Coordinates of N, CA and C in Angstrom, one line a residue:
M1 N -12.7 -2.5 8.5 CA -12.2 -3.8 8.5 C -11.4 -3.9 9.8
E2 N -11.8 -4.8 10.8 CA -11.1 -5.0 12.0 C -10.2 -6.2 12.0
T3 N -9.0 -6.0 12.5 CA -8.1 -7.2 12.6 C -7.7 -7.3 14.1
D4 N -7.0 -8.2 14.4 CA -6.6 -8.4 15.8 C -5.5 -7.4 16.3
R5 N -5.0 -6.5 15.4 CA -4.0 -5.6 15.7 C -4.4 -4.1 15.4
V6 N -5.1 -3.9 14.4 CA -5.5 -2.5 14.1 C -6.8 -2.4 13.5
T7 N -7.4 -1.2 13.4 CA -8.6 -0.9 12.6 C -8.2 -0.3 11.4
L8 N -8.5 -0.8 10.2 CA -8.2 -0.3 9.0 C -9.4 0.4 8.4
P9 N -9.4 1.2 7.3 CA -10.5 1.8 6.8 C -11.6 0.7 6.4
D10 N -12.8 1.0 6.7 CA -13.9 0.0 6.4 C -14.2 0.1 4.9
L11 N -13.8 -0.8 4.1 CA -14.0 -0.6 2.6 C -15.5 -0.8 2.2
T12 N -16.3 -1.3 3.1 CA -17.8 -1.5 2.8 C -18.4 -0.1 2.7
L13 N -17.7 1.0 3.2 CA -18.2 2.3 3.2 C -17.7 3.1 1.9
Y14 N -16.9 2.4 1.1 CA -16.2 3.0 -0.1 C -16.7 2.3 -1.3
R15 N -16.6 3.0 -2.5 CA -16.8 2.4 -3.8 C -15.5 2.2 -4.5
L16 N -15.4 1.1 -5.2 CA -14.2 0.9 -6.0 C -14.2 1.9 -7.2
Q17 N -13.2 2.7 -7.3 CA -13.0 3.7 -8.3 C -12.3 3.1 -9.5
R18 N -11.2 2.4 -9.3 CA -10.5 1.7 -10.4 C -9.6 0.6 -9.9
S19 N -9.2 -0.3 -10.8 CA -8.2 -1.3 -10.5 C -7.1 -1.3 -11.6
E20 N -5.9 -1.5 -11.2 CA -4.8 -1.5 -12.2 C -3.9 -2.8 -12.0
R21 N -3.6 -3.4 -13.1 CA -2.5 -4.5 -13.1 C -1.2 -3.8 -13.6
D22 N -0.2 -4.3 -13.1 CA 1.1 -3.8 -13.4 C 1.1 -2.3 -13.1
A23 N 0.6 -2.0 -11.9 CA 0.3 -0.6 -11.5 C 1.6 0.2 -11.4
E24 N 1.4 1.5 -11.4 CA 2.5 2.4 -11.1 C 2.5 2.7 -9.7
F25 N 3.7 2.8 -9.2 CA 3.9 3.3 -7.8 C 4.9 4.4 -7.8
E26 N 4.5 5.7 -7.5 CA 5.3 6.9 -7.6 C 5.9 7.0 -9.0
G27 N 5.1 6.8 -10.0 CA 5.4 7.1 -11.3 C 6.2 6.0 -12.1
V28 N 6.4 4.8 -11.5 CA 7.1 3.7 -12.0 C 6.2 2.5 -12.1
A29 N 6.0 2.0 -13.4 CA 5.2 0.8 -13.6 C 5.9 -0.4 -13.0
V30 N 5.2 -1.2 -12.2 CA 5.7 -2.4 -11.6 C 5.0 -3.6 -12.0
P31 N 5.7 -4.5 -12.9 CA 5.0 -5.7 -13.3 C 4.7 -6.6 -12.0
G32 N 3.4 -7.1 -12.0 CA 3.0 -7.9 -11.0 C 2.3 -7.2 -9.8
L33 N 2.4 -5.8 -9.8 CA 1.8 -5.0 -8.7 C 0.3 -4.8 -9.2
V34 N -0.6 -5.1 -8.2 CA -2.0 -4.8 -8.5 C -2.5 -3.8 -7.5
A35 N -3.2 -2.8 -8.0 CA -3.7 -1.7 -7.1 C -5.2 -1.6 -7.3
R36 N -5.9 -1.4 -6.2 CA -7.3 -1.1 -6.3 C -7.5 0.3 -5.5
F37 N -8.2 1.2 -6.0 CA -8.5 2.5 -5.4 C -10.0 2.6 -5.1
Y38 N -10.2 3.0 -3.9 CA -11.6 3.2 -3.4 C -11.8 4.7 -3.0
H39 N -13.1 5.1 -3.2 CA -13.4 6.5 -2.9 C -14.7 6.5 -2.1
R40 N -14.9 7.6 -1.3 CA -16.2 7.9 -0.8 C -16.2 9.4 -0.5
D41 N -17.5 9.9 -0.5 CA -17.7 11.3 -0.2 C -17.7 11.4 1.3
E42 N -17.0 12.5 1.9 CA -16.9 12.7 3.3 C -16.9 14.1 3.6
D43 N -18.0 14.6 4.0 CA -18.1 16.1 4.4 C -17.6 17.0 3.3
G44 N -18.0 16.8 2.0 CA -17.6 17.6 0.9 C -16.1 17.3 0.4
R45 N -15.5 16.3 0.9 CA -14.2 15.9 0.5 C -14.2 14.5 -0.1
T46 N -13.3 14.0 -0.8 CA -13.2 12.7 -1.3 C -12.1 11.9 -0.5
A47 N -12.6 11.0 0.4 CA -11.7 10.1 1.1 C -11.3 9.0 0.2
T48 N -10.0 8.6 0.3 CA -9.5 7.6 -0.6 C -8.8 6.5 0.1
V49 N -8.8 5.3 -0.5 CA -8.0 4.2 0.0 C -7.4 3.5 -1.2
G50 N -6.1 3.2 -1.0 CA -5.4 2.4 -2.1 C -4.9 1.0 -1.4
R51 N -5.2 -0.1 -2.1 CA -4.8 -1.4 -1.6 C -3.8 -2.0 -2.7
Y52 N -2.7 -2.5 -2.2 CA -1.7 -3.0 -3.1 C -1.4 -4.5 -2.8
W53 N -1.2 -5.3 -3.9 CA -0.8 -6.6 -3.9 C 0.4 -6.8 -4.8
Y54 N 1.3 -7.6 -4.3 CA 2.5 -8.0 -5.2 C 2.7 -9.4 -5.2
A55 N 2.9 -10.1 -6.3 CA 3.0 -11.5 -6.4 C 2.0 -12.3 -5.7
G56 N 0.7 -11.8 -5.8 CA -0.5 -12.4 -5.3 C -0.7 -12.2 -3.8
R57 N 0.0 -11.4 -3.1 CA 0.0 -11.2 -1.6 C -0.3 -9.7 -1.4
E58 N -1.3 -9.5 -0.6 CA -1.6 -8.1 -0.2 C -0.4 -7.6 0.7
L59 N 0.1 -6.4 0.3 CA 1.2 -5.9 1.1 C 0.9 -4.6 1.8
L60 N 0.0 -3.7 1.3 CA -0.2 -2.5 2.0 C -1.5 -1.9 1.6
M61 N -1.9 -1.0 2.5 CA -3.1 -0.1 2.4 C -2.7 1.3 2.8
A62 N -3.1 2.3 1.9 CA -2.8 3.7 2.3 C -4.0 4.5 2.1
W63 N -4.2 5.5 3.0 CA -5.5 6.2 2.9 C -5.3 7.7 3.2
G64 N -6.3 8.5 2.8 CA -6.2 9.9 3.0 C -7.3 10.6 2.3
Y65 N -7.0 11.7 1.7 CA -8.1 12.5 0.9 C -7.5 12.9 -0.5
A66 N -8.3 12.9 -1.5 CA -7.9 13.1 -2.8 C -7.3 14.6 -3.0
D67 N -7.7 15.5 -2.2 CA -7.0 16.8 -2.3 C -5.7 17.0 -1.6
E68 N -5.2 16.0 -1.0 CA -3.9 16.1 -0.2 C -2.9 15.4 -1.2
E69 N -1.7 16.0 -1.1 CA -0.6 15.4 -2.0 C -0.1 14.0 -1.6
H70 N -0.2 13.7 -0.3 CA 0.4 12.5 0.2 C -0.6 11.7 1.0
C71 N -0.3 10.5 1.3 CA -1.2 9.6 2.1 C -1.2 10.2 3.5
R72 N -2.4 10.2 4.1 CA -2.5 10.6 5.5 C -2.0 9.4 6.5
A73 N -2.3 8.2 6.1 CA -1.8 7.1 7.0 C -1.6 5.9 6.0
S74 N -0.9 4.8 6.5 CA -0.8 3.6 5.8 C -0.5 2.5 6.8
A75 N -0.8 1.2 6.3 CA -0.5 0.1 7.1 C 0.1 -1.0 6.2
V76 N 1.0 -1.8 6.7 CA 1.7 -2.8 6.0 C 1.2 -4.2 6.6
R77 N 1.0 -5.1 5.6 CA 0.6 -6.5 6.1 C 1.9 -7.3 6.2
G78 N 2.1 -7.9 7.4 CA 3.3 -8.7 7.6 C 3.4 -10.0 6.9
A79 N 4.5 -10.6 6.9 CA 4.7 -12.0 6.3 C 3.8 -13.0 7.0
D80 N 3.4 -12.7 8.2 CA 2.4 -13.7 8.9 C 1.0 -13.4 8.5
G81 N 0.7 -12.4 7.7 CA -0.6 -12.1 7.2 C -1.4 -11.1 8.1
R82 N -0.7 -10.6 9.2 CA -1.4 -9.7 10.1 C -0.9 -8.3 9.8
W83 N -1.8 -7.3 10.1 CA -1.5 -6.0 9.8 C -0.7 -5.4 10.9
H84 N 0.4 -4.6 10.5 CA 1.1 -3.8 11.4 C 0.3 -2.6 11.8
P85 N 0.5 -2.0 13.0 CA -0.2 -0.8 13.3 C 0.0 0.3 12.2
P86 N -1.0 1.1 11.9 CA -0.8 2.1 10.9 C 0.2 3.1 11.3
T87 N 0.8 3.8 10.3 CA 1.7 4.8 10.6 C 1.3 6.1 9.9
E88 N 1.7 7.2 10.3 CA 1.3 8.5 9.6 C 2.0 8.5 8.3
G89 N 1.4 9.1 7.3 CA 2.0 9.3 5.9 C 2.0 8.1 5.1
C90 N 2.8 8.2 4.0 CA 2.8 7.2 3.0 C 3.8 6.0 3.5
P91 N 3.6 4.9 3.0 CA 4.5 3.8 3.3 C 5.9 4.0 2.7
T92 N 6.8 3.4 3.2 CA 8.2 3.4 2.6 C 8.3 2.2 1.7
V93 N 8.5 2.5 0.5 CA 8.6 1.4 -0.5 C 9.8 1.6 -1.4
R94 N 10.2 0.5 -2.1 CA 11.2 0.6 -3.0 C 10.9 -0.3 -4.2
V95 N 11.2 0.2 -5.4 CA 11.1 -0.5 -6.6 C 12.5 -1.2 -6.8
V96 N 12.5 -2.5 -7.0 CA 13.8 -3.2 -7.1 C 14.3 -3.3 -8.5
R97 N 15.5 -3.0 -8.8 CA 16.1 -3.2 -10.2 C 17.5 -3.8 -9.9
E98 N 18.0 -4.6 -10.8 CA 19.3 -5.2 -10.7 C 20.4 -4.1 -10.8
R99 N 20.1 -3.1 -11.7 CA 20.9 -1.9 -11.8 C 20.0 -0.8 -12.2
P100 N 20.4 0.5 -12.1 CA 19.5 1.6 -12.3 C 18.8 1.6 -13.7
E101 N 19.4 1.2 -14.7 CA 18.8 1.2 -16.1 C 18.0 -0.1 -16.4
A102 N 18.1 -1.1 -15.5 CA 17.4 -2.3 -15.7 C 15.9 -2.3 -15.6
P103 N 15.2 -3.2 -16.2 CA 13.7 -3.3 -15.9 C 13.5 -3.5 -14.4
V104 N 12.2 -3.1 -14.0 CA 11.8 -3.4 -12.6 C 11.8 -4.9 -12.3
A105 N 12.4 -5.3 -11.3 CA 12.5 -6.8 -10.9 C 11.7 -7.1 -9.7
G106 N 11.2 -6.1 -8.9 CA 10.4 -6.4 -7.7 C 9.9 -5.1 -7.0
F107 N 9.2 -5.4 -6.0 CA 8.5 -4.3 -5.2 C 8.5 -4.7 -3.8
E108 N 9.0 -3.8 -2.9 CA 9.1 -4.1 -1.5 C 8.5 -2.9 -0.7
V109 N 8.0 -3.3 0.5 CA 7.5 -2.3 1.4 C 8.1 -2.5 2.8
Q110 N 8.4 -1.4 3.5 CA 9.1 -1.5 4.8 C 8.0 -1.5 5.9
T111 N 8.2 -2.5 6.9 CA 7.4 -2.5 8.0 C 7.8 -1.5 9.0
P112 N 6.9 -1.2 10.0 CA 7.4 -0.2 11.1 C 8.6 -0.6 11.9
S113 N 8.9 -1.9 11.9 CA 10.0 -2.4 12.6 C 11.3 -2.4 11.7
G114 N 11.2 -2.1 10.5 CA 12.4 -2.0 9.6 C 12.6 -3.1 8.7
N115 N 11.7 -4.1 8.7 CA 11.9 -5.2 7.8 C 11.3 -4.9 6.4
W116 N 11.9 -5.4 5.3 CA 11.3 -5.2 4.0 C 10.5 -6.5 3.6
I117 N 9.3 -6.3 3.1 CA 8.5 -7.4 2.7 C 8.1 -7.3 1.2
A118 N 8.2 -8.5 0.6 CA 7.8 -8.6 -0.8 C 7.5 -10.0 -1.1
G119 N 6.4 -10.2 -1.8 CA 6.1 -11.6 -2.2 C 6.1 -12.6 -1.1
G120 N 5.8 -12.2 0.1 CA 5.7 -13.2 1.2 C 7.0 -13.5 2.0
T121 N 8.0 -12.7 1.7 CA 9.2 -12.9 2.4 C 9.6 -11.6 3.2
T122 N 10.4 -11.7 4.2 CA 10.9 -10.5 4.9 C 12.5 -10.6 5.0
A123 N 13.1 -9.5 5.1 CA 14.5 -9.5 5.2 C 14.9 -8.2 5.9
P124 N 15.9 -8.2 6.7 CA 16.3 -7.0 7.5 C 16.8 -5.9 6.6
V125 N 16.6 -4.7 7.0 CA 17.1 -3.6 6.2 C 18.6 -3.6 6.2
P126 N 19.2 -3.5 5.0 CA 20.7 -3.5 4.9 C 21.2 -2.3 5.7
A127 N 22.4 -2.4 6.3 CA 23.0 -1.3 7.0 C 23.5 -0.3 6.0
G128 N 23.4 1.0 6.5 CA 23.9 2.1 5.7 C 22.8 2.6 4.8

């Protein structure tokens, strides 16, 4: 998939493995988070791509290999709808709660420039 900023994995070369609504991210179920996972065989390994939407807006894509513990690379889609350049490793995300024991209230992903994006809005990273 080519954008004006980066080249992302070409999903036409992958097959959809599964889709999840109210998907888990790092072991926490997130209401409103939709995830789609794609696989393809690549030289005896399974290449994978995960695409994530929150509140109806695509937020991130992460990719690597099934036999690796963490993402090899990831890219965040900005509030303007354009992809930021990919970064090495998994994206920086946070599951939002009003207090630690409260139900999940949101999902945010950090851009390479340090802004947090969720549901089409951006906000600077709080100090500290």
